[in-house]
Coordinates of C-alpha atoms in Angstrom, one line a residue:
Chain S
X1 CA 83.1 75.2 108.1
X2 CA 81.2 78.0 109.9
X3 CA 78.2 76.5 111.7
X4 CA 74.7 78.0 111.8
X5 CA 75.2 78.7 115.5
X6 CA 78.4 80.6 114.7
X7 CA 76.7 82.7 112.1
X8 CA 73.9 83.5 114.4
X9 CA 76.4 84.6 117.1
X10 CA 78.5 86.6 114.6
X11 CA 75.3 88.3 113.2
X12 CA 74.4 89.3 116.8
X13 CA 77.9 90.7 117.4
X14 CA 78.0 92.7 114.1
X15 CA 74.4 93.7 114.1
X16 CA 73.7 92.2 110.7
X17 CA 70.8 89.9 109.8
X18 CA 71.7 86.2 110.3
X19 CA 69.5 85.3 107.2
X20 CA 71.5 87.7 105.1
X21 CA 75.0 86.7 106.2
X22 CA 73.9 83.1 106.3
X23 CA 73.2 83.0 102.5
X24 CA 75.0 80.1 100.9
X25 CA 77.0 82.2 98.5
X26 CA 78.0 84.6 101.3
X27 CA 79.1 81.7 103.5
X28 CA 81.2 80.3 100.7
X29 CA 83.0 83.5 100.2
X30 CA 83.7 83.8 104.0
X31 CA 85.1 80.3 104.1
X32 CA 87.3 81.0 101.1
X33 CA 88.9 83.9 102.9
X34 CA 89.2 82.1 106.2
X35 CA 91.0 79.3 104.4
X36 CA 93.6 81.8 103.3
X37 CA 94.4 82.5 107.0
X38 CA 95.7 79.0 107.5
X39 CA 98.8 80.0 105.8
X40 CA 100.1 82.0 108.8
X41 CA 100.2 78.9 110.9
X42 CA 103.6 78.1 109.3
X43 CA 105.2 81.3 110.7
X44 CA 107.2 81.1 113.9
X45 CA 106.6 84.1 116.1
X46 CA 108.0 83.0 119.4
X47 CA 109.5 86.0 121.2
X48 CA 108.2 88.5 118.6
X49 CA 106.4 91.6 119.9
X50 CA 103.1 92.6 118.2
X51 CA 103.0 95.8 116.1
X52 CA 100.0 97.9 117.2
X53 CA 101.3 101.1 115.6
X54 CA 104.1 101.6 113.1
X55 CA 105.3 104.9 114.5
X56 CA 106.4 105.6 118.1
X57 CA 103.9 108.0 119.3
X58 CA 102.9 109.4 122.6
X59 CA 99.3 110.2 123.6
X60 CA 99.6 114.0 123.6
X61 CA 98.3 115.8 126.6
X62 CA 96.4 119.0 125.8
X63 CA 95.8 121.9 128.1
X64 CA 92.5 121.8 129.8
X65 CA 90.9 124.8 128.0
X66 CA 87.3 125.0 127.0
X67 CA 87.1 125.4 123.2
X68 CA 84.1 126.1 121.0
X69 CA 82.6 122.9 119.8
X70 CA 79.9 122.1 117.2
X71 CA 76.6 123.8 117.8
X72 CA 73.7 121.4 118.7
X73 CA 71.9 121.9 115.4
X74 CA 75.0 121.0 113.4
X75 CA 75.4 117.8 115.5
X76 CA 71.8 116.8 114.9
X77 CA 71.5 117.7 111.2
X78 CA 72.3 114.2 110.0
X79 CA 69.9 112.2 112.2
X80 CA 66.6 110.9 110.9
X81 CA 64.7 112.0 114.0
X82 CA 65.4 114.5 116.8
X83 CA 63.4 115.9 119.7
X84 CA 64.0 118.7 122.1
X85 CA 67.6 118.9 120.7
X86 CA 68.4 115.2 121.3
X87 CA 68.6 112.2 119.0
X88 CA 65.3 110.4 119.1
X89 CA 65.3 106.7 119.5
X90 CA 62.8 104.0 120.7
X91 CA 61.7 104.0 124.2
X92 CA 63.9 101.5 126.0
X93 CA 62.7 101.8 129.5
X94 CA 59.0 102.0 130.5
Chain Z
X1 CA 97.3 123.0 74.2
X2 CA 93.8 122.9 75.7
X3 CA 93.4 124.1 79.3
X4 CA 92.4 120.6 80.5
X5 CA 95.7 119.2 79.2
X6 CA 97.8 121.5 81.4
X7 CA 99.7 120.1 84.3
X8 CA 98.6 121.4 87.7
X9 CA 101.7 123.5 88.3
X10 CA 101.3 125.1 84.8
X11 CA 97.7 126.1 85.6
X12 CA 98.8 128.0 88.7
X13 CA 101.6 129.7 86.8
X14 CA 99.4 130.8 83.9
X15 CA 96.8 132.2 86.4
X16 CA 99.5 134.0 88.4
X17 CA 101.0 135.4 85.1
X18 CA 97.5 136.5 84.1
X19 CA 97.7 134.4 80.9
X20 CA 94.5 132.7 82.1
X21 CA 91.9 133.5 84.7
X22 CA 90.9 131.0 87.4
X23 CA 87.3 131.2 86.1
X24 CA 88.4 130.3 82.6
X25 CA 90.2 127.3 84.0
X26 CA 87.3 126.1 86.1
X27 CA 84.8 126.6 83.3
X28 CA 87.0 124.6 80.9
X29 CA 87.2 121.7 83.4
X30 CA 83.5 121.8 84.2
X31 CA 82.6 121.7 80.5
X32 CA 84.9 118.7 80.0
X33 CA 83.2 116.9 82.9
X34 CA 79.8 117.6 81.4
X35 CA 81.0 116.0 78.2
X36 CA 82.7 113.0 79.6
X37 CA 81.4 111.9 83.0
X38 CA 78.3 110.2 81.6
X39 CA 80.7 107.6 80.3
X40 CA 83.3 107.6 83.1
X41 CA 81.2 108.1 86.3
X42 CA 84.1 109.4 88.1
X43 CA 82.1 111.8 90.3
X44 CA 79.5 111.2 93.0
X45 CA 78.9 115.0 93.6
X46 CA 80.0 118.0 91.6
X47 CA 80.1 121.5 93.0
X48 CA 79.8 123.8 90.0
X49 CA 78.8 126.9 91.9
X50 CA 81.3 126.4 94.7
X51 CA 84.1 125.9 92.2
X52 CA 83.2 129.0 90.2
X53 CA 82.9 131.1 93.4
X54 CA 86.4 129.9 94.5
X55 CA 87.8 130.8 91.1
X56 CA 86.3 134.3 91.2
X57 CA 87.9 134.9 94.7
X58 CA 91.3 133.9 93.2
X59 CA 90.8 136.2 90.2
X60 CA 89.9 139.0 92.6
X61 CA 93.0 138.5 94.7
X62 CA 95.2 138.5 91.5
X63 CA 93.5 141.7 90.3
X64 CA 94.2 143.4 93.6
X65 CA 97.9 142.2 93.4
X66 CA 97.5 140.0 96.5
X67 CA 99.5 136.8 97.1
X68 CA 97.8 133.6 96.1
X69 CA 98.2 130.1 97.5
X70 CA 100.4 127.3 96.3
X71 CA 97.5 125.5 94.7
X72 CA 95.9 128.6 93.2
X73 CA 93.3 127.8 90.6
X74 CA 94.1 124.1 90.3
X75 CA 90.9 122.0 89.9
X76 CA 91.0 119.1 92.4
X77 CA 88.9 116.0 92.9
X78 CA 88.4 114.7 96.5
X79 CA 87.7 111.0 97.2
X80 CA 84.3 110.7 98.8
X81 CA 85.6 109.4 102.1
X82 CA 87.2 112.8 103.0
X83 CA 84.7 115.1 104.6
X84 CA 83.6 118.4 103.2
X85 CA 81.2 120.9 104.7
X86 CA 79.6 122.0 101.5
X87 CA 79.3 118.6 99.7
X88 CA 77.9 115.4 101.0
X89 CA 80.4 112.6 101.9
X90 CA 79.0 109.2 100.9
X91 CA 81.9 106.8 101.1
X92 CA 80.3 105.2 98.0
X93 CA 77.6 103.8 100.3
X94 CA 73.9 103.8 100.7
X95 CA 74.6 104.1 104.4
X96 CA 75.9 107.7 104.0
X97 CA 74.0 108.6 100.8
X98 CA 72.8 111.9 102.3
X99 CA 75.5 112.5 104.9
X100 CA 76.6 116.1 105.2
X101 CA 79.7 116.7 107.4
X102 CA 79.6 119.6 109.8
X103 CA 83.3 120.2 109.3
X104 CA 86.1 120.0 106.7
X105 CA 88.8 117.5 106.8
X106 CA 92.3 118.9 107.5
X107 CA 93.4 118.3 103.9
X108 CA 90.3 120.1 102.6
X109 CA 91.0 123.1 104.9
X110 CA 94.6 123.2 103.5
X111 CA 93.4 123.0 99.9
X112 CA 91.0 125.9 100.5
X113 CA 93.6 127.9 102.3
X114 CA 96.1 127.4 99.4
X115 CA 93.4 128.5 96.9
X116 CA 92.9 125.0 95.3
X117 CA 89.6 124.5 93.7
X118 CA 87.5 121.6 94.8
X119 CA 85.5 120.4 91.8
X120 CA 83.7 117.6 93.5
X121 CA 83.8 114.3 95.3
X122 CA 84.9 111.2 93.5
X123 CA 83.6 107.7 93.3
X124 CA 85.1 104.9 95.3
X125 CA 84.5 101.3 96.4
X126 CA 82.1 101.3 99.3
X127 CA 84.0 102.4 102.4
X128 CA 87.2 101.8 100.4
X129 CA 86.6 98.1 100.4
X130 CA 87.5 97.0 96.9
X131 CA 90.2 97.3 94.2
X132 CA 88.1 98.2 91.2
X133 CA 85.5 100.8 92.3
X134 CA 82.8 98.3 91.4
X135 CA 81.5 97.9 95.0
X136 CA 80.3 101.6 94.9
X137 CA 76.6 102.1 95.6
X138 CA 76.7 104.7 92.9
X139 CA 77.8 102.3 90.2
X140 CA 81.3 101.6 88.9
X141 CA 83.6 104.2 87.4
X142 CA 85.1 103.3 84.1
X143 CA 88.8 103.4 83.0
X144 CA 89.2 106.4 80.7
X145 CA 91.9 104.6 78.7
X146 CA 89.2 101.9 77.8
X147 CA 85.8 102.2 79.2
X148 CA 85.3 98.4 79.2
X149 CA 87.9 98.2 81.9
X150 CA 87.9 99.0 85.6
X151 CA 89.9 102.0 86.8
X152 CA 91.3 100.2 89.8
X153 CA 90.4 101.2 93.3
X154 CA 89.3 101.9 95.8
X155 CA 90.3 105.5 94.8
X156 CA 89.2 104.6 91.2
X157 CA 86.9 107.7 90.8
X158 CA 89.9 110.0 91.6
X159 CA 92.1 108.2 89.2
X160 CA 89.4 108.1 86.5
X161 CA 88.7 111.8 86.9
X162 CA 92.4 112.7 86.6
X163 CA 93.1 110.4 83.7
X164 CA 90.2 111.8 81.8
X165 CA 91.4 115.3 82.5
X166 CA 88.3 116.3 84.5
X167 CA 90.7 117.6 87.3
X168 CA 94.4 118.4 87.4
X169 CA 95.1 116.8 90.8
X170 CA 93.2 114.3 93.0
X171 CA 93.1 113.1 96.5
X172 CA 92.7 109.4 97.4
X173 CA 93.2 107.2 100.4
X174 CA 95.4 104.2 100.6
X175 CA 95.0 101.4 103.1
X176 CA 96.3 98.3 101.3
X177 CA 97.2 100.1 98.0
X178 CA 94.1 102.0 96.8
X179 CA 95.9 105.1 95.6
X180 CA 98.8 103.2 94.0
X181 CA 96.7 100.5 92.4
X182 CA 94.2 102.9 90.8
X183 CA 97.1 105.0 89.6
X184 CA 98.7 102.0 88.0
X185 CA 95.4 101.0 86.2
X186 CA 94.9 104.6 84.8
X187 CA 98.6 105.3 83.8
X188 CA 99.1 107.9 86.6
X189 CA 101.4 108.7 89.4
X190 CA 100.0 107.7 92.8
X191 CA 101.8 108.4 96.0
X192 CA 101.0 107.0 99.5
X193 CA 103.3 108.9 101.9
X194 CA 104.6 107.5 105.2
X195 CA 101.9 106.8 107.8
X196 CA 101.5 110.0 109.7
X197 CA 102.8 112.3 107.0
X198 CA 99.4 113.8 106.1
X199 CA 96.7 114.4 108.7
X200 CA 93.8 111.8 108.6
X201 CA 91.5 114.2 110.4
X202 CA 88.2 114.0 108.5
X203 CA 89.1 110.8 106.6
X204 CA 86.4 108.2 107.2
X205 CA 88.4 105.3 108.6
X206 CA 88.6 101.8 107.3
X207 CA 91.7 100.4 109.0
X208 CA 93.1 103.1 111.3
X209 CA 96.7 101.7 111.6
X210 CA 97.1 101.6 107.8
X211 CA 94.8 104.3 106.3
X212 CA 96.7 107.1 104.8
X213 CA 95.6 110.0 102.5
X214 CA 97.6 109.9 99.3
X215 CA 97.9 112.0 96.1
X216 CA 97.2 111.3 92.5
X217 CA 98.9 113.4 89.8
X218 CA 99.7 113.2 86.1
X219 CA 103.5 113.4 86.8
X220 CA 106.0 113.3 89.6
X221 CA 106.4 117.1 89.8
X222 CA 102.7 117.6 90.3
X223 CA 102.7 114.8 92.9
X224 CA 105.6 116.4 94.7
X225 CA 103.9 119.8 94.8
X226 CA 100.7 118.4 96.2
X227 CA 102.4 116.3 98.8
X228 CA 104.6 119.2 100.1
X229 CA 101.4 121.4 100.5
X230 CA 99.4 118.7 102.4
X231 CA 102.1 117.2 104.6
X232 CA 102.4 118.3 108.3
X233 CA 101.4 117.8 111.9
X234 CA 97.8 118.3 112.9
X235 CA 96.8 118.4 116.6
X236 CA 93.5 116.8 115.5
X237 CA 95.3 113.7 114.3
X238 CA 97.6 112.5 117.1
X239 CA 99.1 109.9 114.7
X240 CA 100.3 112.6 112.4
X241 CA 104.0 113.4 112.7
X242 CA 105.8 116.7 113.4
X243 CA 108.6 116.3 110.9
X244 CA 109.7 118.6 108.1
X245 CA 109.2 117.4 104.6
X246 CA 112.2 117.8 102.3
X247 CA 112.3 121.1 100.4
X248 CA 111.1 121.0 96.8
X249 CA 113.2 118.9 94.6
X250 CA 115.0 120.1 91.6
X251 CA 112.6 119.0 88.9
X252 CA 114.7 120.5 86.1
X253 CA 117.5 118.0 86.7
X254 CA 117.5 114.9 84.5
X255 CA 117.6 112.6 87.4
X256 CA 120.3 110.4 86.0
X257 CA 122.8 111.6 88.6
X258 CA 120.2 110.5 91.3
X259 CA 119.9 107.1 89.8
X260 CA 123.7 106.6 89.9
X261 CA 123.9 107.8 93.5
X262 CA 121.2 105.5 94.8
X263 CA 121.3 101.9 95.8
X264 CA 118.2 100.1 94.5
X265 CA 116.9 96.8 95.8
X266 CA 114.5 94.3 94.2
X267 CA 113.1 91.5 96.5
X268 CA 114.2 88.0 95.5
X269 CA 110.8 86.7 96.7
X270 CA 108.7 88.4 94.0
X271 CA 107.8 85.1 92.5
X272 CA 105.8 84.1 95.6
X273 CA 103.3 86.9 94.9
X274 CA 101.7 85.4 91.7
X275 CA 102.3 88.4 89.6
X276 CA 100.9 88.2 86.0
X277 CA 103.4 87.6 83.2
X278 CA 102.7 90.9 81.4
X279 CA 103.3 92.9 84.6
X280 CA 106.6 91.1 85.3
X281 CA 107.8 91.6 81.7
X282 CA 107.2 95.3 82.0
X283 CA 108.8 95.4 85.4
X284 CA 111.9 93.5 84.3
X285 CA 112.2 95.8 81.3
X286 CA 112.1 98.9 83.5
X287 CA 114.8 97.4 85.7
X288 CA 117.0 96.7 82.7
X289 CA 116.6 100.4 81.6
X290 CA 117.6 101.6 85.1
X291 CA 120.7 99.4 85.0
X292 CA 121.6 100.6 81.5
X293 CA 121.6 104.2 82.8
X294 CA 124.1 103.2 85.5
X295 CA 121.7 102.4 88.3
X296 CA 122.9 100.0 91.1
X297 CA 120.2 97.4 91.3
X298 CA 120.7 94.4 93.7
X299 CA 118.6 91.6 95.1
X300 CA 117.5 91.9 98.6
X301 CA 115.4 89.6 100.7
X302 CA 112.0 90.2 102.3
X303 CA 111.5 86.7 103.8
X304 CA 107.9 87.3 105.1
X305 CA 106.6 89.0 101.9
X306 CA 104.5 85.9 101.1
X307 CA 102.6 86.3 104.3
X308 CA 101.8 90.0 103.8
X309 CA 98.3 89.4 102.2
X310 CA 97.0 87.2 105.0
X311 CA 98.5 89.5 107.7
X312 CA 96.8 92.5 106.0
X313 CA 93.4 90.8 105.7
X314 CA 93.4 89.8 109.3
X315 CA 94.4 93.2 110.7
X316 CA 92.5 95.4 108.3
X317 CA 89.2 93.4 108.7
X318 CA 89.5 93.3 112.4
X319 CA 90.0 97.1 112.5
X320 CA 87.2 97.7 110.0
X321 CA 84.7 95.6 111.9
X322 CA 85.4 97.8 114.9
X323 CA 85.5 101.1 113.0
X324 CA 82.3 100.5 111.2
X325 CA 80.4 99.7 114.4
X326 CA 79.6 103.5 114.6
X327 CA 77.1 103.2 111.8
X328 CA 74.1 102.4 113.9
X329 CA 71.3 104.4 112.2
X330 CA 70.9 106.7 115.1
X331 CA 73.1 109.8 114.9
X332 CA 73.7 109.8 111.2
X333 CA 73.5 107.6 108.2
X334 CA 70.8 105.3 106.8
X335 CA 68.0 104.3 109.1
X336 CA 65.6 101.4 108.2
X337 CA 61.9 102.3 108.0
X338 CA 60.3 99.4 109.9
X339 CA 61.6 98.3 113.3
X340 CA 60.0 97.5 116.6
X341 CA 63.0 97.2 118.9
X342 CA 66.3 99.1 119.2
X343 CA 68.2 96.0 118.1
X344 CA 66.0 95.6 115.1
X345 CA 66.8 99.3 114.2
X346 CA 70.5 98.5 114.3
X347 CA 70.3 95.2 112.4
X348 CA 67.9 96.4 109.7
X349 CA 69.7 99.7 109.1
X350 CA 73.1 98.0 108.8
X351 CA 71.8 95.1 106.7
X352 CA 70.0 97.4 104.3
X353 CA 72.6 100.2 104.4
X354 CA 75.8 98.2 103.7
X355 CA 76.7 96.3 100.5
X356 CA 77.9 92.7 100.4
X357 CA 81.7 93.5 100.4
X358 CA 81.3 95.6 103.5
X359 CA 79.2 93.0 105.3
X360 CA 81.8 90.4 104.3
X361 CA 84.6 92.3 105.9
X362 CA 82.7 93.2 109.0
X363 CA 81.7 89.6 109.5
X364 CA 85.3 88.4 108.9
X365 CA 86.7 91.0 111.2
X366 CA 84.2 90.1 114.0
X367 CA 85.1 86.4 113.5
X368 CA 88.8 87.2 113.7
X369 CA 88.3 89.1 117.0
X370 CA 86.1 86.5 118.7
X371 CA 87.6 85.0 121.8
X372 CA 88.2 81.6 120.2
X373 CA 90.1 83.1 117.2
X374 CA 91.8 86.3 118.4
X375 CA 94.9 84.6 119.6
X376 CA 95.6 82.4 116.6
X377 CA 94.6 85.0 114.0
X378 CA 94.6 88.6 115.1
X379 CA 97.4 88.6 117.7
X380 CA 99.6 86.4 115.4
X381 CA 99.0 88.7 112.5
X382 CA 100.2 91.6 114.7
X383 CA 103.5 89.7 115.3
X384 CA 104.0 88.8 111.7
X385 CA 103.5 92.5 111.0
X386 CA 106.6 93.1 113.2
X387 CA 108.5 90.5 111.2
X388 CA 107.6 92.2 107.9
X389 CA 108.7 95.6 109.3
X390 CA 112.0 94.0 110.4
X391 CA 112.5 92.6 107.0
X392 CA 112.2 96.1 105.5
X393 CA 114.5 97.6 108.2
X394 CA 117.1 95.0 107.3
X395 CA 116.8 95.5 103.5
X396 CA 117.1 99.3 104.0
X397 CA 120.5 98.8 105.7
X398 CA 121.9 98.0 102.3
X399 CA 119.7 100.0 99.8
X400 CA 118.0 103.4 99.7
X401 CA 114.8 102.4 97.8
X402 CA 113.0 99.2 96.8
X403 CA 111.3 98.5 93.5
X404 CA 108.3 96.2 93.1
X405 CA 105.5 96.0 90.5
X406 CA 102.4 98.0 91.8
X407 CA 99.4 95.8 91.0
X408 CA 99.8 92.1 90.3
X409 CA 97.7 92.5 87.2
X410 CA 96.8 94.9 84.4
X411 CA 93.3 96.5 84.3
X412 CA 90.6 94.0 83.6
X413 CA 87.0 94.0 82.3
X414 CA 84.2 95.4 84.5
X415 CA 82.5 92.5 86.2
X416 CA 85.2 90.0 85.5
X417 CA 86.5 89.5 89.0
X418 CA 83.7 90.9 91.1
X419 CA 82.2 87.4 92.0
X420 CA 85.5 86.3 93.5
X421 CA 86.6 88.5 96.4
X422 CA 89.9 86.5 97.0
X423 CA 91.0 87.3 93.4
X424 CA 90.4 91.0 94.2
X425 CA 92.4 90.9 97.4
X426 CA 95.3 89.2 95.7
X427 CA 95.7 92.2 93.3
X428 CA 97.1 94.1 96.3
X429 CA 99.8 91.6 97.3
X430 CA 102.6 93.9 96.1
X431 CA 101.2 97.1 97.6
X432 CA 100.2 95.7 101.0
X433 CA 103.8 95.2 102.4
X434 CA 104.5 99.0 102.4
X435 CA 101.1 99.7 104.1
X436 CA 101.8 97.2 106.9
X437 CA 105.2 98.9 107.5
X438 CA 103.9 102.5 107.1
X439 CA 106.5 103.3 104.4
X440 CA 106.2 105.8 101.6
X441 CA 105.4 104.2 98.2
X442 CA 104.6 105.5 94.8
X443 CA 103.3 104.0 91.6
X444 CA 104.8 105.3 88.3
X445 CA 103.5 104.4 84.8
X446 CA 106.1 102.5 82.9
X447 CA 104.9 101.1 79.6
X448 CA 103.4 104.0 77.8
X449 CA 103.5 102.3 74.4
X450 CA 101.7 99.2 75.5
X451 CA 98.0 98.9 75.1
X452 CA 97.4 98.4 78.9
X453 CA 99.1 100.5 81.6
X454 CA 101.4 99.0 84.2
X455 CA 102.8 100.6 87.3
X456 CA 106.2 100.4 88.9
X457 CA 106.3 100.9 92.6
X458 CA 109.1 102.7 94.5
X459 CA 109.2 102.1 98.2
X460 CA 111.3 104.3 100.4
X461 CA 112.6 104.4 104.0
X462 CA 110.1 105.8 106.5
X463 CA 109.7 109.6 106.0
X464 CA 112.1 109.6 103.0
X465 CA 109.5 110.6 100.4
X466 CA 112.3 112.6 98.9
X467 CA 114.1 109.4 97.8
X468 CA 110.9 108.0 96.3
X469 CA 110.2 111.2 94.4
X470 CA 113.8 111.5 93.2
X471 CA 114.0 108.0 91.8
X472 CA 110.5 108.3 90.5
X473 CA 111.5 111.4 88.6
X474 CA 114.5 109.7 87.1
X475 CA 112.4 106.7 86.0
X476 CA 109.8 109.0 84.6
X477 CA 112.4 110.8 82.4
X478 CA 113.8 107.4 81.3
X479 CA 110.5 105.9 80.2
X480 CA 109.4 109.1 78.4

C-alpha cells in the first residue's frame, strides 16, 4: 500500500497535485502495477553487470568551434510570456 | 488502379517516368483524407499547402530533367512526436497542443532532401504512452479495417493513415513495440530497426535507452526502401551508429532460397507470455507453412523472457519520469492560468497539461527511482536487462533470426481495455524483449483471410536488418 505521506512526497518530487494522484482509482492502478514488480524478486542477479546502454558507445568529442545556434526569437516563440528577450517567470527573490 | 492504391516505390517510378505528376499524386491523397479522416482520425495536423508546394517543386525538377530524390513524390505521414518546423508537434498531449518546433528532426530533413512529401502529423497515444492510441488528447484513431476497433499504438495514427491509404509510407516510434504492435493491428509491415540505426535527433523522448524511430509500410519492399533512406549516423544523436546498411535486397527473388538458407528459432517459453489462442493459432500455422517450404525451424530458449515486461516497465517508467521533467510550463508547453508561486506554476501546469496515463507513468517512475526503491527495482531491472540480452546472444549463436507473435492479442473494441492499464501493458509482452536488447524487429501480417489481422514478428541479430527483411519478404510471398 502506498501511504498518504508517500503520495505527498511523490507529488512533490514529480510536481503533480497530491489531490490528483491521490485519487482512489489512480492509487489502485498504481498499486496494481507495483504488484507486478514483485515478480523480479525471484531472479538471481549476483555478479551480473547492469545494462545502461545496449550499444558500446563513446562520448564523442567535438572540435571547439563556434557554430550558429537558434536565434533568440526562435527560442522564445513557444513560451507563454517573455520580457526583454528572456523567459518571464514569477519574481523569486525580493 | 487508383493512385492511393499504389505502393510507395511505384508512385516514385510513375512520377519519374512522367506517367503521373507529383501534384496529381498529392491531390489524390489529400482528397482521400478529406473523405475518410472524419471516421478514422488518423491526423492531428494536415499540411495541404506545404504538400502541394513540395509536389510542385518535384514536378519542376522533373520538367527540367534534374535528378530527384529516393522518396520523390511519396506522400508520408509523420508521428506527432517527431518535430517539424512548419507543423506543430503535439505528442498527442494538451501539454504541447500549440508547440511549434524551431527545427526539423533529422529524419524529417532526410525526407525533405529525398523529395518525400510530408502530408501531416499523425495521432498517437499521449507521449507514446499507450498501445491503442486512446490516450491521445485529440481523441482516439480508429482501425480502418473496422472502425469499432482500435488501430493499436502508440503509433496508431500512422498505422491508421497508411492502412486507410491516406499516405503511402509512415514514420512511427517504437519504445516497447509501438510501431510493430500498431502494424499488426492494421495489417501492415512495421519495422523497428536496431537501436542507433536511425537518428533520434528531434524525436521527443519517452525512454531514451529504448526509443527508436521505425517505419510503417504496406509491404516489405516499401519498408526496405524507407529504412535504407533514413538509416545513418548523425552527429546530433551520439547514440546513432556509423555502420553501413546492407545494399538494397533483391526484391524480385521469391525468397524461398533465403528461407532454406536461414536457421530460424522459436522460443520454447512463449507459453509464459499469455498470448491469446487466436494469435497462437495464426502463429503456429505460419510456422508450419515455413517448414513446408523447407525452412529450418528449431526451438531455442530465452529463459528470462517471462521477466521482460516487468523489467521494461521499471526501466521505461524511470526514464520517462526523468525525461518528462522538462515540461515545466516555462519555456514551452502548456502553462496554467492561476498560480501564485513558482512551485504552483509547475504543479498546476503539469497536473492540467498531462493526461492520466502520463501522470501514472511519471509517478511510477519517480517511485521506482526514490532512494528506498532504486536498488530493489531500478538497479535490479538493469541487471535483468543484461540477462535478457545474454539470452538473445546465446540464442543467436545457433540461429539467424527468431520468430514470435507481435501483439499478444488481436485488435479489440475502443474503450474495452482503457480502464485497465496492466491489460494494456501486457499486450507488448512479445515486442518488449527486442526493445530491451536493442535488436531489429519487424511485424508482418500473416492471416489475410481471417476477419482480424495478426502480426508475425521477426527478430534479427543487432544491425542485421537485412536478415529480418529477407525472411520477412519470403514469408510475405508465402502468405500471399
